[in-house]
Coordinates of C-alpha atoms and ligand atoms in Angstrom, one line a residue:
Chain A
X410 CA 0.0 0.0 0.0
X411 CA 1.1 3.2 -0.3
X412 CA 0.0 7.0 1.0
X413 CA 1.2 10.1 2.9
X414 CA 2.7 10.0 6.3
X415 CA -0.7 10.8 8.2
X416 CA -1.5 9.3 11.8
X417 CA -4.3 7.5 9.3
X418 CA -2.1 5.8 6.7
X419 CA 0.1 4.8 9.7
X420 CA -2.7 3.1 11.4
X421 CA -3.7 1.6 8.0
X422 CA -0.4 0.6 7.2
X423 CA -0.6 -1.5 10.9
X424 CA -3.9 -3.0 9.5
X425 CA -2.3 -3.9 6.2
X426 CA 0.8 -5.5 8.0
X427 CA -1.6 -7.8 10.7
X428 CA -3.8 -8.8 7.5
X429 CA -0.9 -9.5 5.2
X430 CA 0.7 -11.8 8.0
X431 CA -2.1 -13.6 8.6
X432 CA -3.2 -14.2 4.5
X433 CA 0.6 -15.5 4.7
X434 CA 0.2 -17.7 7.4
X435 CA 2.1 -16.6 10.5
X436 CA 0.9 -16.5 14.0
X437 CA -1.0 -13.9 15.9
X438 CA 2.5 -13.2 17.8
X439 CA 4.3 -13.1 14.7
X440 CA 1.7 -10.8 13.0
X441 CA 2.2 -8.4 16.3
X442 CA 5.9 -8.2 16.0
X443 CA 5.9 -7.2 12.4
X444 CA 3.2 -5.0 13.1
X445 CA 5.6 -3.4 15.5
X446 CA 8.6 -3.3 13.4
X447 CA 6.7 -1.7 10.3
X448 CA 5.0 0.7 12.6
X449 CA 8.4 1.9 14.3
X450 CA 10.1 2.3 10.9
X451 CA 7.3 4.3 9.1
X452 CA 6.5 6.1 12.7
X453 CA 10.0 7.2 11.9
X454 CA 9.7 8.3 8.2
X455 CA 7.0 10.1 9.5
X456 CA 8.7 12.5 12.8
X457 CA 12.0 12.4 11.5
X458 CA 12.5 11.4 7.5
X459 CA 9.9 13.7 6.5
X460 CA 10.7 16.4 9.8
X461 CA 9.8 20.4 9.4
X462 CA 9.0 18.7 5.7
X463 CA 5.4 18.3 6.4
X464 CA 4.0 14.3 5.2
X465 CA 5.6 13.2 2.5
X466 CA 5.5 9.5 0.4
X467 CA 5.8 6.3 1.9
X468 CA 5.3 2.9 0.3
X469 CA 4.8 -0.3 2.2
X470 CA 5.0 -3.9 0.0
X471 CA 4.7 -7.3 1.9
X472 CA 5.6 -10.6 0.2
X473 CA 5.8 -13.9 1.9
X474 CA 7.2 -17.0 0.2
X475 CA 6.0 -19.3 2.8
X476 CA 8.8 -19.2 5.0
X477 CA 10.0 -15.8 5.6
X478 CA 8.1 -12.3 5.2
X479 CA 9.5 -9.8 3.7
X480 CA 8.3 -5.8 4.4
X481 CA 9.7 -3.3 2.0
X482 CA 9.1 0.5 3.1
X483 CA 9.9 3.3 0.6
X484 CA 9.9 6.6 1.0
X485 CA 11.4 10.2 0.3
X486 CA 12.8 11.6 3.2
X487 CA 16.4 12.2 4.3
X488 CA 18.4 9.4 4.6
X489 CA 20.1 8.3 7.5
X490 CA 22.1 5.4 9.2
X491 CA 20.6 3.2 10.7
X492 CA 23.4 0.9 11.3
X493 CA 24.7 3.7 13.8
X494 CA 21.7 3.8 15.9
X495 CA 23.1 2.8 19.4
X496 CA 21.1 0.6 21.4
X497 CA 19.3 1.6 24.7
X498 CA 20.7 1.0 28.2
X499 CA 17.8 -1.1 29.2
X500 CA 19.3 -1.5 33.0
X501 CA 19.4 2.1 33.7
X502 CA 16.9 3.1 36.1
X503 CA 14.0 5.1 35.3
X504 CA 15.1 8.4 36.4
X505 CA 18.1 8.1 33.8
X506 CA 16.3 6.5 31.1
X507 CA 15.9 9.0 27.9
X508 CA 12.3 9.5 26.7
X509 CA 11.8 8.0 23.1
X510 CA 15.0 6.3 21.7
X511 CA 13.2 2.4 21.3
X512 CA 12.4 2.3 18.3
X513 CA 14.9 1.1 16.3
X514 CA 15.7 -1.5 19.1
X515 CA 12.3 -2.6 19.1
X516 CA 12.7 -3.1 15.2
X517 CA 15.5 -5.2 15.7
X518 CA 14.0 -7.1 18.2
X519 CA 11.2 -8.2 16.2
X520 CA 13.1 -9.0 12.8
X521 CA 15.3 -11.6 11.5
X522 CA 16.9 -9.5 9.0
X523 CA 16.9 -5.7 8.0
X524 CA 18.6 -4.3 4.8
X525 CA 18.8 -0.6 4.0
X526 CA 19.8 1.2 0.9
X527 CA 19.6 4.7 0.5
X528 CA 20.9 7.1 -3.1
X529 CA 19.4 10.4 -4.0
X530 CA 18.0 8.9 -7.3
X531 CA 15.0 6.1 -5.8
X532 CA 15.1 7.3 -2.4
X533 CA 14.9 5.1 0.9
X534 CA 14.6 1.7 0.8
X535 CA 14.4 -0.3 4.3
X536 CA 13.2 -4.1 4.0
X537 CA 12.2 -5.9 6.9
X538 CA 12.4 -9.8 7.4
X539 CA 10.6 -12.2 9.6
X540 CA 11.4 -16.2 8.9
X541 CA 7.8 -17.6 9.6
X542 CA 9.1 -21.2 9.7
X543 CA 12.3 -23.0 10.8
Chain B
X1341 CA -7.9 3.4 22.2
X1342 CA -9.8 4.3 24.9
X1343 CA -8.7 5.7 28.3
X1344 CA -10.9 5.7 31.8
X1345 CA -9.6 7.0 35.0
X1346 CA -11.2 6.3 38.7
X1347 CA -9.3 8.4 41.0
X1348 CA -10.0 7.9 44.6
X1349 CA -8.6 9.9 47.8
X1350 CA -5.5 8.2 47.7
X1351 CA -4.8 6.7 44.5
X1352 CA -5.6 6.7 40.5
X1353 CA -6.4 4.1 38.3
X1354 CA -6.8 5.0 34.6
X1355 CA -7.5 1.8 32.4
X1356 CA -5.8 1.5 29.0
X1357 CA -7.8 -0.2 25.5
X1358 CA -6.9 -1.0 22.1
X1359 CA -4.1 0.6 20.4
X1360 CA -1.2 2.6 21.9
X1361 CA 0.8 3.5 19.2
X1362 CA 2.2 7.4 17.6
X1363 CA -1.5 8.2 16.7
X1364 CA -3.1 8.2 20.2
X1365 CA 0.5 8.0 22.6
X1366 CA -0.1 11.6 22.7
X1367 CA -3.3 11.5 24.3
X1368 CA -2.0 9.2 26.9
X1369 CA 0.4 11.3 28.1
X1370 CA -1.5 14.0 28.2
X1371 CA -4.4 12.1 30.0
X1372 CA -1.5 10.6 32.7
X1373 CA 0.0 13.6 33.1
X1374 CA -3.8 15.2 34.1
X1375 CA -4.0 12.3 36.7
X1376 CA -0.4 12.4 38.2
X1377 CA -1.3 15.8 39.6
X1378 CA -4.0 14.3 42.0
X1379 CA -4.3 11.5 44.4
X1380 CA -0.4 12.0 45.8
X1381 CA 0.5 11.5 42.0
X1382 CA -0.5 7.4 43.1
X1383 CA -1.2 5.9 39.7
X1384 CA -2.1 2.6 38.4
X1385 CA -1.9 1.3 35.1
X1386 CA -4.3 -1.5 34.2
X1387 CA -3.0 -2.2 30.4
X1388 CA -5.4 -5.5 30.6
X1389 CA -7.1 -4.1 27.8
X1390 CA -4.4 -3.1 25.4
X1391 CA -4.0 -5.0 22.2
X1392 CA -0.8 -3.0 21.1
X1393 CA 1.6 -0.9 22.2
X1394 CA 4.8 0.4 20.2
X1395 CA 7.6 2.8 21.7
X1396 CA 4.9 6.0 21.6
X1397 CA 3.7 4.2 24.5
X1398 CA 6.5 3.9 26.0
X1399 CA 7.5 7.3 26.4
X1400 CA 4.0 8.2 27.7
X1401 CA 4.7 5.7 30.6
X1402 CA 8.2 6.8 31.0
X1403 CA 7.4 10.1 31.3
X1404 CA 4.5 9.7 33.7
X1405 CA 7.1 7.5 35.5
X1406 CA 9.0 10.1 35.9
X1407 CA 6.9 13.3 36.8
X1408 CA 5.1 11.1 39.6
X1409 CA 8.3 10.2 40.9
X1410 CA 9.1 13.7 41.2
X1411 CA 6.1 14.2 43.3
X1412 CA 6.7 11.5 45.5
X1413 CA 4.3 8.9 43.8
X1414 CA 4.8 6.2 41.6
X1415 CA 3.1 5.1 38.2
X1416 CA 2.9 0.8 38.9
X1417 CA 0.9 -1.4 36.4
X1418 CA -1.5 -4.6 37.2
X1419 CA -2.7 -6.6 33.8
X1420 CA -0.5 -6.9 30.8
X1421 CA -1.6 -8.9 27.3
X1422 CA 1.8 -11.6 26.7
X1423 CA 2.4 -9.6 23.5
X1424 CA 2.3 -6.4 24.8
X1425 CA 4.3 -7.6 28.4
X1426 CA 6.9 -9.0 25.4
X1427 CA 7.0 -5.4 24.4
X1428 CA 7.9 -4.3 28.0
X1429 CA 10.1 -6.6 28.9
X1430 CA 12.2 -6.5 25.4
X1431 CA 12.8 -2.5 26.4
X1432 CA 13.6 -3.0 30.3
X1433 CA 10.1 -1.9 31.3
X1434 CA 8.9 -4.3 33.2
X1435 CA 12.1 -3.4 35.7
X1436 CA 10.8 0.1 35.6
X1437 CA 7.1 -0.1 36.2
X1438 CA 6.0 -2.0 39.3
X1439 CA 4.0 -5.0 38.6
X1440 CA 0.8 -6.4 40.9
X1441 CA -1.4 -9.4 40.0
X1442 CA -4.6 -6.7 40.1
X1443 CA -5.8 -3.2 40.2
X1444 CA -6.7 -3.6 43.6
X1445 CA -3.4 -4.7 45.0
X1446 CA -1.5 -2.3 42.8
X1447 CA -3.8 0.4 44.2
X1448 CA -3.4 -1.0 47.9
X1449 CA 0.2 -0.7 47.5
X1450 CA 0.6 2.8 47.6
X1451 CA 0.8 4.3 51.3
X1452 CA -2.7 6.0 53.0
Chain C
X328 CA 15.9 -30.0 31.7
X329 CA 19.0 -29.7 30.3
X330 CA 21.8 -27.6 31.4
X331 CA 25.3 -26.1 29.4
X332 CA 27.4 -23.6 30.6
X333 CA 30.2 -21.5 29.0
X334 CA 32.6 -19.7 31.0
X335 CA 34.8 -17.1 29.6
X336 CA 37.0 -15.6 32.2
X337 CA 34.9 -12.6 32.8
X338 CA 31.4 -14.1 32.7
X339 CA 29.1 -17.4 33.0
X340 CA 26.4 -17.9 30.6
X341 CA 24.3 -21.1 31.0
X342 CA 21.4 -22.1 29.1
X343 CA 18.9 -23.9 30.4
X344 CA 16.3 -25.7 28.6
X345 CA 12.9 -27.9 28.9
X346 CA 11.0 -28.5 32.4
X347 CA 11.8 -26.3 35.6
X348 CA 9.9 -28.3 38.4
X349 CA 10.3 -29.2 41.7
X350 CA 11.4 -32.4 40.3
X351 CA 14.4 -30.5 38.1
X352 CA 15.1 -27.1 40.4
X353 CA 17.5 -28.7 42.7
X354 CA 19.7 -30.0 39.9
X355 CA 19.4 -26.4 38.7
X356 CA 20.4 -24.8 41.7
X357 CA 23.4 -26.6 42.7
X358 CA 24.6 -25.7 39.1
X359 CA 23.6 -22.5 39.4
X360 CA 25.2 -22.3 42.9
X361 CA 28.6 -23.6 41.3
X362 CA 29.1 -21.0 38.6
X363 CA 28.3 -18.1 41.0
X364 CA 31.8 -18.9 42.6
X365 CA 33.5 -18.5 39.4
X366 CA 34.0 -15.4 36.7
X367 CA 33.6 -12.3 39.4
X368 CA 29.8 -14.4 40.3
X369 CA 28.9 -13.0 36.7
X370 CA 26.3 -14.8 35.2
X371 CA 23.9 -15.4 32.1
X372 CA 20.8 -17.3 32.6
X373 CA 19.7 -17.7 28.8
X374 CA 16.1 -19.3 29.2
X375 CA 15.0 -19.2 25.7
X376 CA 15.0 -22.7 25.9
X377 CA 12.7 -23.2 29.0
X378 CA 9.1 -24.3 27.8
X379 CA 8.0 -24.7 31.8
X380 CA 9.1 -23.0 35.0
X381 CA 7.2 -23.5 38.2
X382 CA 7.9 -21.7 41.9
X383 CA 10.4 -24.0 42.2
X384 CA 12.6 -22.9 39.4
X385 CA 12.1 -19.2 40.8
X386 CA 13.3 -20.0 43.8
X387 CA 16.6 -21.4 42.5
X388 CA 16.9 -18.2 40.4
X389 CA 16.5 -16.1 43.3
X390 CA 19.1 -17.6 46.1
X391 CA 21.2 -17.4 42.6
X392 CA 20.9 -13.6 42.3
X393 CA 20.8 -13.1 46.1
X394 CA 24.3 -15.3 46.4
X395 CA 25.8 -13.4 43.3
X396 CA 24.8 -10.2 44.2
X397 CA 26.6 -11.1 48.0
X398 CA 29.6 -11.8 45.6
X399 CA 29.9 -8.3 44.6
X400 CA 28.4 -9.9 40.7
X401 CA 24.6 -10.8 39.4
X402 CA 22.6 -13.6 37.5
X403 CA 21.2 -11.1 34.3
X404 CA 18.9 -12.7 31.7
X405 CA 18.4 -13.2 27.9
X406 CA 15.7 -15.0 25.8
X407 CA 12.2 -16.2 27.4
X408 CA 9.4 -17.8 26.3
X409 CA 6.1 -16.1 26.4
X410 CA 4.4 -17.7 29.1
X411 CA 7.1 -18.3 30.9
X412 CA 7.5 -14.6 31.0
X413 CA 4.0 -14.5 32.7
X414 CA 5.1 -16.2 35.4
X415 CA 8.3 -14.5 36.2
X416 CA 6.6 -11.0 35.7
X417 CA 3.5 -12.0 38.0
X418 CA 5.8 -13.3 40.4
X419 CA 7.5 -9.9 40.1
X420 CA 11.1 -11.6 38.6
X421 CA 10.9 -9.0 35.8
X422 CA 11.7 -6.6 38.4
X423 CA 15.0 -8.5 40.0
X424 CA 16.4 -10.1 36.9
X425 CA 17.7 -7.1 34.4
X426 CA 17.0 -8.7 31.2
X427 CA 19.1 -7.9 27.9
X428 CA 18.2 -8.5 24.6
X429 CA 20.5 -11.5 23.9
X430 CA 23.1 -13.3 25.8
X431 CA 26.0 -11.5 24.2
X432 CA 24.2 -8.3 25.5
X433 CA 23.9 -9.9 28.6
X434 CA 27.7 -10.7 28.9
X435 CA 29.0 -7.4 28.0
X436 CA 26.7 -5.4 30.6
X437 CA 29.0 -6.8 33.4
X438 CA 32.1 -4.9 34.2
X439 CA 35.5 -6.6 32.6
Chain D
X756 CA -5.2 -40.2 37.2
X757 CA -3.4 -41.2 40.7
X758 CA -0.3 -42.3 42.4
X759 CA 1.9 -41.2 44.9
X760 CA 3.7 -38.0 45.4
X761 CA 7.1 -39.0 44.0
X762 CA 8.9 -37.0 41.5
X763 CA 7.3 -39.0 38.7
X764 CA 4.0 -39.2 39.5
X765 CA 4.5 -35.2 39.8
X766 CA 5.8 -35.0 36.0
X767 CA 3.4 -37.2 35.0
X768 CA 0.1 -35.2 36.3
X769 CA 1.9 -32.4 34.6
X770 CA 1.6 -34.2 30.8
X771 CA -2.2 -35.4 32.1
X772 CA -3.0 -32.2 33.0
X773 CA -1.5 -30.6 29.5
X774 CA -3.4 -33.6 27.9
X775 CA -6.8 -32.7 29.1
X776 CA -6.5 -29.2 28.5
X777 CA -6.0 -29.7 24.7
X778 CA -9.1 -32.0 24.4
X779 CA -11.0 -29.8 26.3
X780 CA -10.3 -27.4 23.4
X781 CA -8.2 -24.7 25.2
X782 CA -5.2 -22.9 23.3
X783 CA -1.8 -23.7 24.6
X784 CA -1.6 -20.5 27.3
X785 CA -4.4 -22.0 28.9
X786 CA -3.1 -25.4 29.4
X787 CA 0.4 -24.1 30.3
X788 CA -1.5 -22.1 33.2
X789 CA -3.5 -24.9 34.4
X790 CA -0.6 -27.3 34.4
X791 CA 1.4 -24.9 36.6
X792 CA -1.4 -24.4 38.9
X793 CA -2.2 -28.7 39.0
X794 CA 1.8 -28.7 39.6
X795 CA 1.8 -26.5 42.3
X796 CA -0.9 -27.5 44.6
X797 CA 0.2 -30.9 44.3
X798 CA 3.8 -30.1 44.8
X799 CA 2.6 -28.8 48.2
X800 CA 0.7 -32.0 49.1
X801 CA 4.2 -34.0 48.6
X802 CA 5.9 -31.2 50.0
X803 CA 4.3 -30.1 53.4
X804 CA 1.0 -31.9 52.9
X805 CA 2.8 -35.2 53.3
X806 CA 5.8 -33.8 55.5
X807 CA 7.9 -36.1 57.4
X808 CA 5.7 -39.2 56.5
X809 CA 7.0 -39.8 53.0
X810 CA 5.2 -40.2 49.9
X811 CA 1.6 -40.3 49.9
X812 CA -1.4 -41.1 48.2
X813 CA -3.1 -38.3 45.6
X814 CA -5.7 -37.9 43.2
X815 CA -6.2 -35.8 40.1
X816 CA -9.2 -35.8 38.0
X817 CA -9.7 -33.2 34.9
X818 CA -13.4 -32.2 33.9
X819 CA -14.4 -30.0 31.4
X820 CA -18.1 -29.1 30.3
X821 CA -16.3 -27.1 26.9
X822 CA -16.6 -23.5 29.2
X823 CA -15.0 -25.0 32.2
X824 CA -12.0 -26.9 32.8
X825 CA -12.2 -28.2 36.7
X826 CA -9.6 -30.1 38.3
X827 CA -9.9 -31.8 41.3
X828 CA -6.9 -32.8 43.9
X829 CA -7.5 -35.1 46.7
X830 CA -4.9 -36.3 49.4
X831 CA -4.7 -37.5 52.6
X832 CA -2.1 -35.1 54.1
X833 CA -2.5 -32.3 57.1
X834 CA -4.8 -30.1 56.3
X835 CA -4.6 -26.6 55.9
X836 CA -5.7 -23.1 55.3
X837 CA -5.3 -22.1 51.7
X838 CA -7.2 -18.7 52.3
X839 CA -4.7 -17.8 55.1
X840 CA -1.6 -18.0 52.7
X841 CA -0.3 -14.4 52.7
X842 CA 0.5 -12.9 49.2
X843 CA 4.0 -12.3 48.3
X844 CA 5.1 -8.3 48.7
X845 CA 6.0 -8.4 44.7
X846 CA 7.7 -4.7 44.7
X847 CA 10.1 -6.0 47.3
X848 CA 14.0 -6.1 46.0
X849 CA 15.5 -9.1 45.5
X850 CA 17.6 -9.1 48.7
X851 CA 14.2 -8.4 50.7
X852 CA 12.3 -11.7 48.9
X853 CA 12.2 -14.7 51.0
X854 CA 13.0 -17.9 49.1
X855 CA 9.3 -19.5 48.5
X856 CA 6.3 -18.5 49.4
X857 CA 4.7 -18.2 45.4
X858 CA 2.7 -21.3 44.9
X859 CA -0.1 -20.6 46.4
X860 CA 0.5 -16.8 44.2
X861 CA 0.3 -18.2 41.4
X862 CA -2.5 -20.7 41.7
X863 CA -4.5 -17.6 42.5
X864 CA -3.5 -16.0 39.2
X865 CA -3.5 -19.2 37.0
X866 CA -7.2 -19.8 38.2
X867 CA -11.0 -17.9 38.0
X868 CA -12.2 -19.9 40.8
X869 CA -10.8 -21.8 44.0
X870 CA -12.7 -24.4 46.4
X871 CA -10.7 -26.2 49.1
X872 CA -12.4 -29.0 52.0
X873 CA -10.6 -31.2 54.3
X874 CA -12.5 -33.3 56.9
X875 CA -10.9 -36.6 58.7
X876 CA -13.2 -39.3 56.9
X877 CA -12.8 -37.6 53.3
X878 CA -9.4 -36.4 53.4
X879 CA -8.7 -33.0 51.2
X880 CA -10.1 -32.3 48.2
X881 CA -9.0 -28.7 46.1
X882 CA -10.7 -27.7 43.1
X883 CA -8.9 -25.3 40.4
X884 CA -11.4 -24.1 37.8
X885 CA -10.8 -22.1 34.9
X886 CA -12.8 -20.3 32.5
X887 CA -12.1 -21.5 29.0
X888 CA -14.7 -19.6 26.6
X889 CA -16.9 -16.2 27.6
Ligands
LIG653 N1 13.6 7.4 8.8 C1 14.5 8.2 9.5 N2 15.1 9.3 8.9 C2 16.0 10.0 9.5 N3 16.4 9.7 10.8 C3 15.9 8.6 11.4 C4 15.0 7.8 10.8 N4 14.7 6.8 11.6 C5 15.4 7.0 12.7 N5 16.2 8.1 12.6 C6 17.2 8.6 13.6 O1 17.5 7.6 14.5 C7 17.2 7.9 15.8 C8 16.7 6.7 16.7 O2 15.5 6.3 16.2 P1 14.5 5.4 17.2 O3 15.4 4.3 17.7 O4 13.3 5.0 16.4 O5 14.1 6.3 18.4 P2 13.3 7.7 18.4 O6 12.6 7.8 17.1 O7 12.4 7.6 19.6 O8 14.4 8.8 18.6 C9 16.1 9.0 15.7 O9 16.1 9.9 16.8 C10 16.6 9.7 14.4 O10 17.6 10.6 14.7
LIG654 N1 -1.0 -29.2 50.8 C1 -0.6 -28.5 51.9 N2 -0.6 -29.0 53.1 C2 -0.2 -28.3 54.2 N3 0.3 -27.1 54.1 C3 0.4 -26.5 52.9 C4 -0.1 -27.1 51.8 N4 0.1 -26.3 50.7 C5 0.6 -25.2 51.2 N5 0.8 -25.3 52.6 C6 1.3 -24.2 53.4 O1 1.2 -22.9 52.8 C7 2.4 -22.3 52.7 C8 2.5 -21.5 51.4 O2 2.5 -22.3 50.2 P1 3.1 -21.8 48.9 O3 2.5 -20.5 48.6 O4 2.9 -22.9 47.9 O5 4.7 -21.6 49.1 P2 5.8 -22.6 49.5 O6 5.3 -24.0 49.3 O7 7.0 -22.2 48.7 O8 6.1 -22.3 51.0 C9 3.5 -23.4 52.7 O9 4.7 -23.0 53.2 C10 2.8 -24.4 53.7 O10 3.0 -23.9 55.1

């Protein structure tokens, strides 16, 4: 599917993710995490791709061959590293815990395999994988 | 998602549905923050309800967390769905949010 | 159950699999026990593996942490199954164990 | 099924338990939290129901009625007051916890209803029921 980086297409874009998981035959726990992961990567495009920009693009393609998912998200923002997002001190107590700054390791979490390509020419490109059987 | 909130003398207890994610996380926080100016800033989560949660949701518990800390209370949570709980425990939140097994004994935690 | 360890000077990781009973515990936490005395009392649990865990496989977990943490070290965890999750969080073990994404995140959260 | 409280018979009201719960039609989180809460109560009969005099005779018998799954644990141990077991103080740290002392926690939260009765002809007989369908 594809749209502008509203709260609505975000929340379709979650809708389209569950369905698609399920159509390909994955678990309700599976469809949650990819749910999850999709949602944190466009949330993303949205607050900090397309930032001061206003919404911009986004595209959002899900293929499953039976044995893994794959979640392709497009879009024309700026293009970042994501590679060089550090990952959260999750023993730090509350008081020194940073608002915000999960969303990436939540995308890891939940994925078996992330790709990223980025050139001025097609834009971003961030595909997300799942393997829904051993 | 829908948000309800029972505030008694002593303590609050605002009940979570549906989806938490960065469409509604918003008005979360802004609801929690309401509630962690009353009741000796004593809050309880009941997340039974909540189908979804990503890291918008998060940062509206982290941050009530942290205000009603500040004021001497405490933000603690009873009922959790296993996906959602996943969520927490995958980004060190359920060391940072108290757990009970109900809204009762979450609420009967917090001093008279 | 089933129960490998691998000790690297600075840290103990040990994976623990199947049924945590009363009937399995005690084998548990006399391993447990033994690796708290080596590598600073730095230790892994990794309980992906674990597809049952009863009050008696808390309780070895908990004279772990409280006999590491004596030490000066801590018994830290990675990987859990769902519903075993449920009963460490309702039991309020989300709270005492720190949990780290995976066990090499685990390992490299203790001090060389 | 029955036996006596060894380790065995323990593991093996554990599989009856899981057993019953699938043919009663209940998804997998269901039976996992029934056989924890079979496994505990009748850990305690071996344990401090049967204290000092060595293994001893228990019963387990699974009913379901497709909206209901009821077990039902009978031994001829002490008695005892299941309603006068104090829950655990969760927030407490670690160093403050004493070893033991969740069983009878986590039968509570494993189970929607709870009915206990000991007399000297009958011996004890606990009940563990659990909602399986609205
Ligand atoms: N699509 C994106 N475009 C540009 N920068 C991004 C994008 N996604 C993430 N980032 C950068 O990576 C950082 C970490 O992202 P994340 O882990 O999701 O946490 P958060 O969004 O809460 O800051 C962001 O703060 C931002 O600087
Ligand atoms: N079947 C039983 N017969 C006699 N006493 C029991 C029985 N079950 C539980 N108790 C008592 O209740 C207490 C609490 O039980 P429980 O919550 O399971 O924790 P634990 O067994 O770890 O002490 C026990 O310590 C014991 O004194």
């Amino acid at each position: 599917m594809s749209g502008v980086t509203t709260p609505g297409t975000l929340e379709a874009i979650q809708a389209f993710v569950v369905d698609g998981c399920r159509r390909a035959g994955a678990d309700d726990a599976t469809g949650f995490d990819l749910r999850l992961a999709v949602d944190e990567a466009c949330t993303n495009v949205a607050m900090h791709g397309y930032a001061g920009a206003g919404p911009g693009p986004i595209g959002v393609v899900l293929e499953s061959d039976g044995t893994w998912i794959r979640v392709t998200i497009t879009d024309r923002g700026v293009s970042f590293r994501p590679e060089r997002v550090e990952p959260p001190d999750l023993a730090a107590e509350a008081e020194r815990r940073p608002l915000g700054g999960l969303g990436w390791h939540l995308i890891r979490q939940m994925t078996d395999e992330i790709e990223y390509h980025s050139d001025s020419d097609s834009g971003n490109r961030l595909v997300l994988g799942r393997r829904i059987k051993p | 998602m829908e948000i309800t909130a029972e505030t008694s003398p002593n303590v609050t207890v605002v009940s979570i549905s549906g989806t938490v994610d960065s469409g509604t996380a918003g008005a979360l926080a802004t609801s929690l923050r309401e509630h962690a100016g009353n009741g000796g800033s004593h809050l309880v989560a009941d997340l039974a309800g909540v189908d979804y949660m990503s890291s918008a949701g998060l940062r509206a518990l982290l941050e009530t967390v942290k205000e009603a800390r500040q004021r001497g209370g405490d933000l603690r949570r009873a009922g959790v769905q296993p996906n959602v709980l996943r969520v927490l425990d995958l980004s060190g939140f359920t060391k940072i949010l108290k757990v009970f097994p109900d809204v009762a004994a979450a609420a009967a935690s917090f001093p008279a």
